[in-house]
Short mmCIF file of C-alpha atoms in Angstrom, two decimals:
data_model
loop_
_atom_site.label_atom_id
_atom_site.label_comp_id
_atom_site.label_asym_id
_atom_site.label_seq_id
_atom_site.Cartn_x
_atom_site.Cartn_y
_atom_site.Cartn_z
CA MET A 1 8.49 -10.41 -8.70
CA PRO A 2 10.58 -7.51 -10.01
CA THR A 3 14.34 -7.61 -9.47
CA VAL A 4 15.42 -4.98 -6.95
CA SER A 5 18.90 -3.57 -6.40
CA LEU A 6 19.82 -1.01 -3.77
CA ASP A 7 22.96 0.56 -2.28
CA ALA A 8 22.23 0.98 1.42
CA GLY A 9 25.69 2.38 2.12
CA SER A 10 26.28 2.58 5.88
CA LEU A 11 22.55 2.84 6.65
CA ALA A 12 22.01 -0.91 6.89
CA SER A 13 24.02 -4.12 6.93
CA GLY A 14 21.91 -5.54 4.09
CA TYR A 15 18.43 -5.94 2.70
CA GLN A 16 16.05 -8.73 1.80
CA ALA A 17 13.34 -8.65 -0.87
CA GLU A 18 10.31 -10.90 -0.51
CA THR A 19 6.98 -11.37 -2.25
CA VAL A 20 3.97 -10.62 -0.06
CA PRO A 21 0.80 -12.51 -1.09
CA ALA A 22 -2.31 -10.63 -2.21
CA ALA A 23 -4.87 -9.82 0.48
CA PHE A 24 -8.46 -8.89 -0.34
CA GLY A 25 -12.01 -10.02 0.29
CA GLY A 26 -13.65 -11.02 3.53
CA ASP A 27 -13.62 -8.54 6.39
CA LEU A 28 -10.25 -6.98 5.69
CA PRO A 29 -10.07 -3.25 6.54
CA TYR A 30 -9.53 -1.07 3.44
CA TRP A 31 -5.92 -0.23 4.30
CA GLU A 32 -4.93 -3.90 4.22
CA VAL A 33 -6.49 -4.70 0.82
CA LEU A 34 -3.51 -5.17 -1.52
CA PRO A 35 -2.40 -7.14 -4.57
CA GLU A 36 0.73 -9.29 -4.45
CA TYR A 37 3.68 -6.93 -3.95
CA THR A 38 7.38 -6.83 -3.07
CA ARG A 39 8.65 -5.76 0.35
CA VAL A 40 12.32 -4.89 0.84
CA THR A 41 13.32 -5.06 4.50
CA LEU A 42 16.50 -3.31 5.65
CA GLN A 43 18.65 -5.26 8.08
CA GLY A 44 20.87 -3.66 10.71
CA TYR A 45 19.25 -0.24 10.17
CA ALA A 46 20.55 2.70 12.20
CA ILE A 47 17.37 2.88 14.32
CA SER A 48 16.02 -0.33 15.82
CA ASP A 49 13.55 0.89 18.47
CA HIS A 50 10.74 2.57 16.52
CA LEU A 51 7.05 2.17 15.78
CA HIS A 52 7.80 1.48 12.11
CA GLU A 53 9.99 -1.17 10.53
CA PRO A 54 12.44 0.18 7.92
CA ALA A 55 11.10 -1.11 4.62
CA ILE A 56 10.50 -0.28 0.97
CA TYR A 57 7.25 -1.41 -0.65
CA ILE A 58 6.99 -1.95 -4.40
CA TYR A 59 3.42 -2.21 -5.65
CA PRO A 60 2.28 -3.12 -9.19
CA VAL A 61 0.25 -0.03 -10.12
CA ARG A 62 -2.40 -1.63 -12.33
CA GLU A 63 -3.27 -4.37 -9.83
CA LEU A 64 -3.15 -1.92 -6.91
CA GLU A 65 -5.62 0.46 -8.58
CA LYS A 66 -7.97 -2.45 -9.31
CA VAL A 67 -8.30 -3.65 -5.73
CA ASN A 68 -7.95 -0.49 -3.61
CA GLU A 69 -9.77 2.74 -4.36
CA GLY A 70 -7.91 4.66 -1.64
CA ALA A 71 -4.57 3.61 -3.09
CA ARG A 72 -5.76 4.57 -6.56
CA THR A 73 -6.35 8.12 -5.28
CA VAL A 74 -2.81 8.23 -3.87
CA VAL A 75 -1.31 7.05 -7.18
CA SER A 76 -3.25 9.74 -9.04
CA SER A 77 -2.08 12.41 -6.61
CA LEU A 78 1.57 11.41 -7.03
CA GLN A 79 1.24 11.29 -10.83
CA SER A 80 -0.11 14.85 -10.79
CA LEU A 81 2.68 16.13 -8.54
CA LEU A 82 5.41 14.55 -10.66
CA GLN A 83 3.98 16.31 -13.70
CA SER A 84 3.63 19.62 -11.84
CA PRO A 85 5.90 19.64 -8.74
CA GLN A 86 4.41 21.55 -5.82
CA GLU A 87 3.51 21.20 -2.17
CA ILE A 88 -0.01 20.19 -1.13
CA PRO A 89 -1.47 19.86 2.39
CA ASN A 90 -1.72 16.07 2.30
CA MET A 91 1.20 14.58 0.41
CA PRO A 92 0.71 11.19 -1.32
CA PHE A 93 1.58 8.26 0.94
CA LEU A 94 1.51 4.49 0.73
CA PRO A 95 1.14 2.08 2.45
CA LEU A 96 -2.27 3.19 3.68
CA PHE A 97 -2.36 3.66 7.47
CA ASN A 98 -5.35 3.69 9.79
CA ALA A 99 -4.25 7.15 10.94
CA GLY A 100 -4.00 10.70 9.65
CA GLN A 101 -0.94 12.45 8.19
CA MET A 102 -0.19 15.08 10.83
CA MET A 103 2.27 17.17 8.85
CA HIS A 104 5.12 17.00 6.38
CA THR A 105 8.47 18.76 6.24
CA HIS A 106 11.71 18.62 4.22
CA LEU A 107 9.87 17.97 0.96
CA GLN A 108 12.21 17.37 -1.95
CA TYR A 109 11.65 15.92 -5.43
CA LEU A 110 14.19 13.19 -6.11
CA ASP A 111 14.76 10.77 -9.00
CA PHE A 112 15.78 7.14 -8.54
CA GLN A 113 17.46 4.83 -11.06
CA SER A 114 14.16 3.60 -12.47
CA GLY A 115 11.93 6.64 -12.14
CA GLN A 116 10.89 9.76 -10.30
CA GLY A 117 9.49 10.60 -6.90
CA LEU A 118 9.62 12.79 -3.84
CA ARG A 119 10.68 12.49 -0.25
CA TYR A 120 9.59 14.16 2.96
CA LEU A 121 9.43 13.63 6.71
CA THR A 122 6.05 12.93 8.28
CA MET A 123 4.18 11.33 11.13
CA PHE A 124 0.78 9.67 11.35
CA SER A 125 -1.51 9.76 14.37
CA GLN A 126 -5.03 8.90 15.46
CA GLY A 127 -5.10 11.54 18.18
CA ILE A 128 -3.49 14.55 19.81
CA VAL A 129 0.10 13.57 20.59
CA PRO A 130 3.47 15.32 20.42
CA ILE A 131 5.49 14.96 17.22
CA ASN A 132 8.09 12.49 18.41
CA ASN A 133 11.06 10.28 17.57
CA ASP A 134 9.19 6.99 17.98
CA GLU A 135 6.88 7.81 15.07
CA LEU A 136 8.71 10.29 12.80
CA ILE A 137 9.59 8.80 9.41
CA TYR A 138 11.40 9.66 6.22
CA THR A 139 9.29 8.52 3.31
CA TYR A 140 9.97 8.23 -0.41
CA GLN A 141 7.02 7.99 -2.79
CA GLY A 142 7.82 7.32 -6.44
CA LEU A 143 6.80 5.77 -9.73
CA THR A 144 8.92 3.85 -12.21
CA SER A 145 9.34 5.60 -15.57
CA ASP A 146 7.21 2.96 -17.29
CA GLY A 147 4.41 3.52 -14.77
CA LYS A 148 4.32 -0.14 -13.75
CA TYR A 149 5.47 0.14 -10.14
CA TYR A 150 4.81 2.44 -7.18
CA VAL A 151 7.69 2.72 -4.70
CA ALA A 152 6.98 3.59 -1.07
CA ALA A 153 9.72 3.76 1.56
CA VAL A 154 9.02 3.99 5.29
CA LEU A 155 12.27 4.72 7.12
CA PRO A 156 12.53 5.70 10.80
CA VAL A 157 14.31 8.98 11.50
CA THR A 158 14.92 10.98 14.68
CA HIS A 159 15.96 14.49 15.70
CA THR A 160 17.37 15.71 19.00
CA SER A 161 14.77 18.48 19.24
CA LEU A 162 11.89 16.00 19.53
CA PRO A 163 10.65 13.99 22.52
CA ALA A 164 11.39 10.26 22.58
CA ASP A 165 7.77 9.15 22.18
CA GLY A 166 4.16 10.31 22.09
CA SER A 167 3.66 10.55 25.85
CA VAL A 168 2.13 13.82 27.00
CA THR A 169 4.37 14.99 29.85
CA GLY A 170 3.19 18.56 30.46
CA SER A 171 6.45 20.01 29.16
CA GLU A 172 5.01 20.56 25.67
CA PRO A 173 4.80 24.13 24.28
CA PRO A 174 1.67 26.05 25.47
CA GLU A 175 0.03 25.85 22.03
CA PHE A 176 0.03 22.04 22.28
CA VAL A 177 -3.03 22.49 24.52
CA SER A 178 -4.37 25.85 23.38
CA ASP A 179 -3.96 25.50 19.59
CA TYR A 180 -2.85 22.06 18.48
CA ALA A 181 -2.84 22.97 14.77
CA ALA A 182 -0.42 25.81 15.53
CA TYR A 183 1.79 23.43 17.55
CA VAL A 184 1.97 20.99 14.62
CA ALA A 185 2.69 23.78 12.13
CA ASN A 186 5.36 25.33 14.35
CA THR A 187 7.08 22.00 14.97
CA ALA A 188 7.07 21.15 11.25
CA ALA A 189 8.48 24.61 10.42
CA SER A 190 11.19 24.22 13.06
CA LEU A 191 12.18 20.80 11.71
CA ASN A 192 12.29 22.24 8.20
CA THR A 193 15.09 24.63 9.24
CA GLN A 194 17.27 21.82 10.63
CA ALA A 195 20.22 20.68 8.52
CA ALA A 196 20.05 17.22 6.93
CA ASN A 197 23.01 15.98 8.99
CA THR A 198 21.32 16.84 12.30
CA PHE A 199 18.87 13.98 11.75
CA THR A 200 19.60 10.33 12.45
CA PRO A 201 20.15 8.91 9.89
CA ASP A 202 21.48 11.84 7.84
CA LEU A 203 18.81 12.73 5.28
CA THR A 204 21.40 12.96 2.49
CA GLN A 205 22.37 9.32 3.14
CA LEU A 206 18.72 8.31 2.92
CA ASP A 207 18.44 10.28 -0.33
CA ALA A 208 21.51 8.54 -1.73
CA MET A 209 20.08 5.11 -0.89
CA MET A 210 16.71 5.88 -2.47
CA SER A 211 18.40 7.39 -5.56
CA SER A 212 20.31 4.11 -6.02
CA LEU A 213 17.12 2.01 -6.19
CA GLU A 214 16.74 0.08 -9.43
CA ILE A 215 13.71 -2.02 -10.34
CA LYS A 216 13.76 -4.38 -13.32
#
């Protein structure tokens, strides 16, 4: 297991790194097929009631590419973006979810102590639901400079402009029903104009924590 160090600042009371055993073969769905990897769980994180647990996943690239074709595609996409920074419709994301990436906003390229990566806000869904605070996440996707490890952070984040959860209440904007793609695009664009410190946690604090990550 690689040695991980991280400065969580005031975002969490601490963190714990653990080795997660490999899982493949049998009837496992594709998104659960993984080599042995390291999971860093944040304790006492600012948001406790959320669909996602605040965690950072550190995958060995070579083993990951061997066992999971979908993950191999994600690694390749991130490698390309780090060589030629740009914005693409579907940004690279691990861990694999059994849901689609609805949108992304607040994209920024950001180095960490051991490599390079990018961060953005996103949400995954299997259906037509409002973009909401129970599912919105800040994610960091990066690669160590030696190419050995893929770093994927999934960190809950909220904003006062969003509904608490994915319940459809009837108070959604008209385009939610008439043109869902426009609703998603408009909401993402609106979030993109919001200052970093209007989110909980502050996006600059999340950036600082991810920038401090060192993997040896």
